[in-house]
Each structure stands twice: as structure tokens, then as C-alpha cells.
Short mmCIF file of C-alpha atoms and ligand atoms in Angstrom, two decimals:
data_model
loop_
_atom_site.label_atom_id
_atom_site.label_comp_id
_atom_site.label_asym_id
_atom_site.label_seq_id
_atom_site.Cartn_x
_atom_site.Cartn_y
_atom_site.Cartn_z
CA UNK B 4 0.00 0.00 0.00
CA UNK B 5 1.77 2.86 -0.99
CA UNK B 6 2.10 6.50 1.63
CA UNK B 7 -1.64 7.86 0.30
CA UNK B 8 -3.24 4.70 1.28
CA UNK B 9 -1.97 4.23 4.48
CA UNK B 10 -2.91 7.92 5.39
CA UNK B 11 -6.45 7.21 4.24
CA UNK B 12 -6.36 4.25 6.79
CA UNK B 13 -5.33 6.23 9.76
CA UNK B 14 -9.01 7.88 9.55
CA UNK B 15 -10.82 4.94 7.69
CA UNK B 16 -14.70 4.40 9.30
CA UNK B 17 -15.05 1.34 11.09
CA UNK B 18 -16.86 -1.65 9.83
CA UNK B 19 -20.50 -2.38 11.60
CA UNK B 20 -19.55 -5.81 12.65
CA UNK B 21 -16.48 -4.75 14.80
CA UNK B 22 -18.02 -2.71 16.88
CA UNK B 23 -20.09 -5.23 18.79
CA UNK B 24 -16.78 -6.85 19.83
CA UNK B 25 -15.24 -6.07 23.05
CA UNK B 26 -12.08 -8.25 21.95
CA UNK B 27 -9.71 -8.57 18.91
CA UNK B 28 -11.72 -9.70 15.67
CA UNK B 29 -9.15 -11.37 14.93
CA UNK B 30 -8.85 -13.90 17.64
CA UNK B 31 -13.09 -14.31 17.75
CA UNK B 32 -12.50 -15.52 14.06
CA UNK B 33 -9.68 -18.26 14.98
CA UNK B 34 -11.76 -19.17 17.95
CA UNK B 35 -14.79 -19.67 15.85
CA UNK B 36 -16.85 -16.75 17.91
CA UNK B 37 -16.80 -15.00 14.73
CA UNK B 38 -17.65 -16.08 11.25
CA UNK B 39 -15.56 -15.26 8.23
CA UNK B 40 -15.09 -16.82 4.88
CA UNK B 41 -11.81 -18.96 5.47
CA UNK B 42 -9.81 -19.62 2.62
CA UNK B 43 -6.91 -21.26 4.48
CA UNK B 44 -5.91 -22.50 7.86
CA UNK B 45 -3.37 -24.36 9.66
CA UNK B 46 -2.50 -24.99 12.94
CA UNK B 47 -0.22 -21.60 13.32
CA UNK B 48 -2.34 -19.47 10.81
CA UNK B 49 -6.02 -18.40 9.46
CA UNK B 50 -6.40 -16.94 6.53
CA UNK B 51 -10.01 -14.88 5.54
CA UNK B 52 -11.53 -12.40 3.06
CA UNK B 53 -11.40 -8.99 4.35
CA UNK B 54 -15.46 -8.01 5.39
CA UNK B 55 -14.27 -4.96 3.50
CA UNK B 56 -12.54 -5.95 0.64
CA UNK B 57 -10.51 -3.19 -1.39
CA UNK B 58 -10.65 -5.23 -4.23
CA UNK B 59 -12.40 -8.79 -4.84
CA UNK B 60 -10.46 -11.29 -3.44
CA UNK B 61 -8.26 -9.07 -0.61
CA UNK B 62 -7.71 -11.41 2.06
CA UNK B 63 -6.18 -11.28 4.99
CA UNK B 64 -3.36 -14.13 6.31
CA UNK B 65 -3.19 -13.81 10.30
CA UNK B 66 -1.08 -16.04 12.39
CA UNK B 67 -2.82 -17.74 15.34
CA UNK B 68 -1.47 -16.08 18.28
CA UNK B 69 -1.94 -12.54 19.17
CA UNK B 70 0.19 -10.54 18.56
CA UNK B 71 -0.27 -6.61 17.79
CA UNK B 72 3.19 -5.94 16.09
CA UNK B 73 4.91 -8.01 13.26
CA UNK B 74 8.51 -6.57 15.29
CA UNK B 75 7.18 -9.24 17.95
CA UNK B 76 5.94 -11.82 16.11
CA UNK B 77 7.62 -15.25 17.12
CA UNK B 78 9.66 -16.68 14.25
CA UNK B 79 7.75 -20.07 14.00
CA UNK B 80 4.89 -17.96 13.78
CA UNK B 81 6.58 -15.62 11.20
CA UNK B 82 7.58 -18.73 9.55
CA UNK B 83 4.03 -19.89 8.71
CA UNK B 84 3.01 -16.52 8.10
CA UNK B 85 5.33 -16.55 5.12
CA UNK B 86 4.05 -20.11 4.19
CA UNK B 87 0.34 -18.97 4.45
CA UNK B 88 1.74 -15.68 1.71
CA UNK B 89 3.75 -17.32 -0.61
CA UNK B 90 0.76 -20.44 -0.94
CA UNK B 91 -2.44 -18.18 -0.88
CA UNK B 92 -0.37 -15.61 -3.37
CA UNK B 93 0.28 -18.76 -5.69
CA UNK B 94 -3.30 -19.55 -5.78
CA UNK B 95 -4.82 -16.12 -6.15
CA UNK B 96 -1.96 -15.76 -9.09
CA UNK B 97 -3.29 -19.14 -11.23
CA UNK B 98 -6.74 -18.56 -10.80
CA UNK B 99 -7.32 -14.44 -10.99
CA UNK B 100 -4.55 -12.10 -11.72
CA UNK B 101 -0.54 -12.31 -11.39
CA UNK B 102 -0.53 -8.66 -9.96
CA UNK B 103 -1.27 -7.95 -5.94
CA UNK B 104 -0.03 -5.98 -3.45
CA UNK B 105 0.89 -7.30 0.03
CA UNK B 106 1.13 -5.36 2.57
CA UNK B 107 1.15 -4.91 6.68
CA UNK B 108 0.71 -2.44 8.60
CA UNK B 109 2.14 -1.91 12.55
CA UNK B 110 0.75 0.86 14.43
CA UNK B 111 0.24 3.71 11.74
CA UNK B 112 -2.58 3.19 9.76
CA UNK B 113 -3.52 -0.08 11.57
CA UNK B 114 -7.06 -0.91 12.99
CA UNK B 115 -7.11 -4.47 14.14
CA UNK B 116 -3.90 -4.53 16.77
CA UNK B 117 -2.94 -8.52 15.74
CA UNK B 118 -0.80 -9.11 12.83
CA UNK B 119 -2.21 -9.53 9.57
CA UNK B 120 -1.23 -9.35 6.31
CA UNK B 121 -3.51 -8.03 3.53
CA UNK B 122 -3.27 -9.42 -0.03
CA UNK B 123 -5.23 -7.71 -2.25
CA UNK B 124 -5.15 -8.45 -6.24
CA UNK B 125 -4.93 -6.18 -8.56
CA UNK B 126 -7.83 -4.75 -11.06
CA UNK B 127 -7.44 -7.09 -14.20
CA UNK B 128 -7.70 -4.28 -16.82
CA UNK B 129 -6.45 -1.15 -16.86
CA UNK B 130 -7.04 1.28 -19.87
CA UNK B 131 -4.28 2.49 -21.68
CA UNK B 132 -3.25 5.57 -21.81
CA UNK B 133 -3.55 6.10 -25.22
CA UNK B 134 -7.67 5.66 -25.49
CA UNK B 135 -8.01 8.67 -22.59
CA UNK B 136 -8.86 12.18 -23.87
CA UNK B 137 -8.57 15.52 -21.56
CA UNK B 138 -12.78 15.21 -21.62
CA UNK B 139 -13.54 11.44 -20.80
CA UNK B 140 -10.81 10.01 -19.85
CA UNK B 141 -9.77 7.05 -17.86
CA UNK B 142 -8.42 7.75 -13.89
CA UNK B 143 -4.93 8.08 -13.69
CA UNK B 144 -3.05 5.37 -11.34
CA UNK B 145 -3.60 7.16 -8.59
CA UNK B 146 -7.04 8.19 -8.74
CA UNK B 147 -8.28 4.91 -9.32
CA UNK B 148 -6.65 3.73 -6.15
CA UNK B 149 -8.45 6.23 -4.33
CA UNK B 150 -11.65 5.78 -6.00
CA UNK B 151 -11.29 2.00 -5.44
CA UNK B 152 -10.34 2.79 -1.46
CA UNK B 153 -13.44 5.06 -1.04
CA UNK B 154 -15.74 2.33 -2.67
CA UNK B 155 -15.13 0.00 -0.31
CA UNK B 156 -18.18 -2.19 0.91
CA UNK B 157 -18.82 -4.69 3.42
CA UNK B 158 -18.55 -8.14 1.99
CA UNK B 159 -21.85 -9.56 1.00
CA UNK B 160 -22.72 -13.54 2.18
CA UNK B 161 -23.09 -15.14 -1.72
CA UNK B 162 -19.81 -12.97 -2.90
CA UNK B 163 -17.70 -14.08 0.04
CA UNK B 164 -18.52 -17.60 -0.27
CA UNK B 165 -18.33 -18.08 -3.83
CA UNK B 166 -14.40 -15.93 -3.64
CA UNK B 167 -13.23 -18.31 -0.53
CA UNK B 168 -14.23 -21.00 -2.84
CA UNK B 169 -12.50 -19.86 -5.99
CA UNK B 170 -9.22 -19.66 -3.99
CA UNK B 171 -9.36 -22.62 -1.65
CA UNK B 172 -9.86 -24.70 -4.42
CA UNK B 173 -6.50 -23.91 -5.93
CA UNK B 174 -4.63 -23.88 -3.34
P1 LIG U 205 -5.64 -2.74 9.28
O1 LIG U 205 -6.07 -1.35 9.04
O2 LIG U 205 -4.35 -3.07 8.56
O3 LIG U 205 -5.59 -3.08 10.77
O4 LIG U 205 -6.73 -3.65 8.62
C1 LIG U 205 -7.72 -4.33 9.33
C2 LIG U 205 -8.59 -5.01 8.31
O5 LIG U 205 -9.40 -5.95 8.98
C3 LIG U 205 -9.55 -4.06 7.57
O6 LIG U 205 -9.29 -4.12 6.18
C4 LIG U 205 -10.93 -4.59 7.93
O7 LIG U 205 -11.85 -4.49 6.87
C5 LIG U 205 -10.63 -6.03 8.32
N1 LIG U 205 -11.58 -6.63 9.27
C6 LIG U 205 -11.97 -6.17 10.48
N2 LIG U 205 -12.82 -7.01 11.08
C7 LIG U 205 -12.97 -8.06 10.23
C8 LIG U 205 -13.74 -9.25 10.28
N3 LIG U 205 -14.52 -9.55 11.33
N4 LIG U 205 -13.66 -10.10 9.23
C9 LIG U 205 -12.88 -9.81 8.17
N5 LIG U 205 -12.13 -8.69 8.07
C10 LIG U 205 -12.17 -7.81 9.08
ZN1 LIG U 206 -6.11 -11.18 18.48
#
């Protein structure tokens, strides 16, 4: 996520479903308190679709211990955090787009204080710049990040299910 983004986060409204939750999200989810729409898990790691997805398919890898920094994360842990990436980026990489960004934050512009990594493919097309005139044009790079961070809705039941299918199955 590049400097803009994370900015945006700092001040970024909270999702409805948090807010019932005295506790970390995070650990409700691993202890099956909370649902989410799983797309991986181990015995040192979850992975889940973000309830607000940037983009379709942004899922978040979270080891199973908490943990607010990723300076204090224990290295087994660490370990199959990396694991969790590299597997969950191969699968999101065969069966939607090559192109993601990965990213986690640690204090600034972080909400949920337990480690997690967000994956979040990229947009499949993007139109040239040739076909854009001064009138109707497409958004430049960075204002279609933006737009896309501003759009962001809360996951819907069939969407979420159907998307942890798509990528569980190839995992
Ligand atoms: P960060 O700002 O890096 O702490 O990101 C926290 C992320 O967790 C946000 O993108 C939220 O949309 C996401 N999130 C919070 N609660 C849940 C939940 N119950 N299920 C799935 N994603 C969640
Ligand atoms: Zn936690």
C-alpha cells in the first residue's frame, strides 16, 4: 500500500460488525466466535476475506497467536506466516490475476492490533493511456486507487462464499 493509502487508513470508518466486539476480531475468528469466509488455515495461521474488501479477493493471512506488532511476532509464527503468503499468493496468481499488493501495517494506519497481512489483487484491466482524452478520460493510477479505497463495501454472504471457494480450491 503505498504512503496515500496508508494515510487514508489512519481515519478509515469502522466496519459495523467490529463494533459489537469487546475483543480482537481477529482472535473471535480463529476461535470460531466470529464467522468469516476462510480460505486457508493451519494450525499456526487463518487466513479470511477482508469483510471490507478493497478489491475482490483481498484477504487477509493472520497467524494464530496474538500478537499486535509483526517486530514481535515469534519466528515459527513468522515462519508460517510466510508459508500462508507465498501459498495463498500462488493460488490467487493461477486462478485471478498475477498482480497484488501485500502489505502490513504496525501501528500507523492499523485498525485491528494482531498481525495480519492483507493481499489484495490487482484490477485485471487497466485502460491504456492512449484511449483517454482531456474530456472522458480514464483515472490516472492514482485516482483509481483512491476511488477503489473510497468504494469499499462490506462483503456480502453469496460474494464471500463463492471468492473463498475460488481460492481454496487452488490452493
Ligand atoms: P488494518 O487497518 O491493517 O488493521 O486492517 C484491518 C482489516 O481488517 C480491515 O481491512 C478490515 O476491513 C478487516 N476486518 C476487520 N474485522 C474483520 C472481520 N470480522 N472479518 C474480516 N475482516 C475484518
Ligand atoms: Zn487477536
Amino acid at each position: 500500500m503505498t504512503s496515500f493509502m496508508i494515510d487514508e487508513a489512519v481515519n478509515k470508518r469502522t466496519p459495523l460488525k467490529w463494533t459489537s466486539y469487546d475483543t480482537c476480531p481477529f482472535c473471535n475468528i480463529i476461535a470460531n466466535k466470529l464467522p468469516a469466509f476462510r480460505v486457508l488455515e493451519t494450525d499456526m495461521v487463518i487466513a479470511f476475506l477482508d469483510i471490507l474488501p478493497i478489491r475482490p479477493g483481498h484477504t487477509l493471512v493472520v497467524p494464530k497467536m496474538h500478537c499486535s506488532n509483526l517486530s514481535d511476532l515469534p519466528s515459527d509464527y513468522s515462519r508460517a506466516v510466510g508459508e500462508a503468503l507465498s501459498t495463498i499468493a500462488n493460488a490467487i496468481t493461477r486462478g485471478m490475476t498475477i498482480n497484488l499488493n501485500v502489505v502490513c501495517n504496525q501501528g500507523y494506519g492499523q485498525a485491528v492490533p494482531h498481525v495480519h497481512f492483507h493481499m489484495v489483487p490487482a484490477p485485471r484491466t487497466v485502460e491504456p493511456p492512449s484511449t483517454q482524452s482531456p474530456t472522458n478520460r480514464s483515472m490516472n493510477h492514482h485516482e483509481m486507487v483512491m476511488s477503489e479505497y473510497h468504494r469499499r463495501e462490506e462483503l456480502d454472504e453469496d460474494t464471500g462464499r463463492n471468492m473463498a471457494d475460488r481460492i481454496r480450491s487452488r490452493l
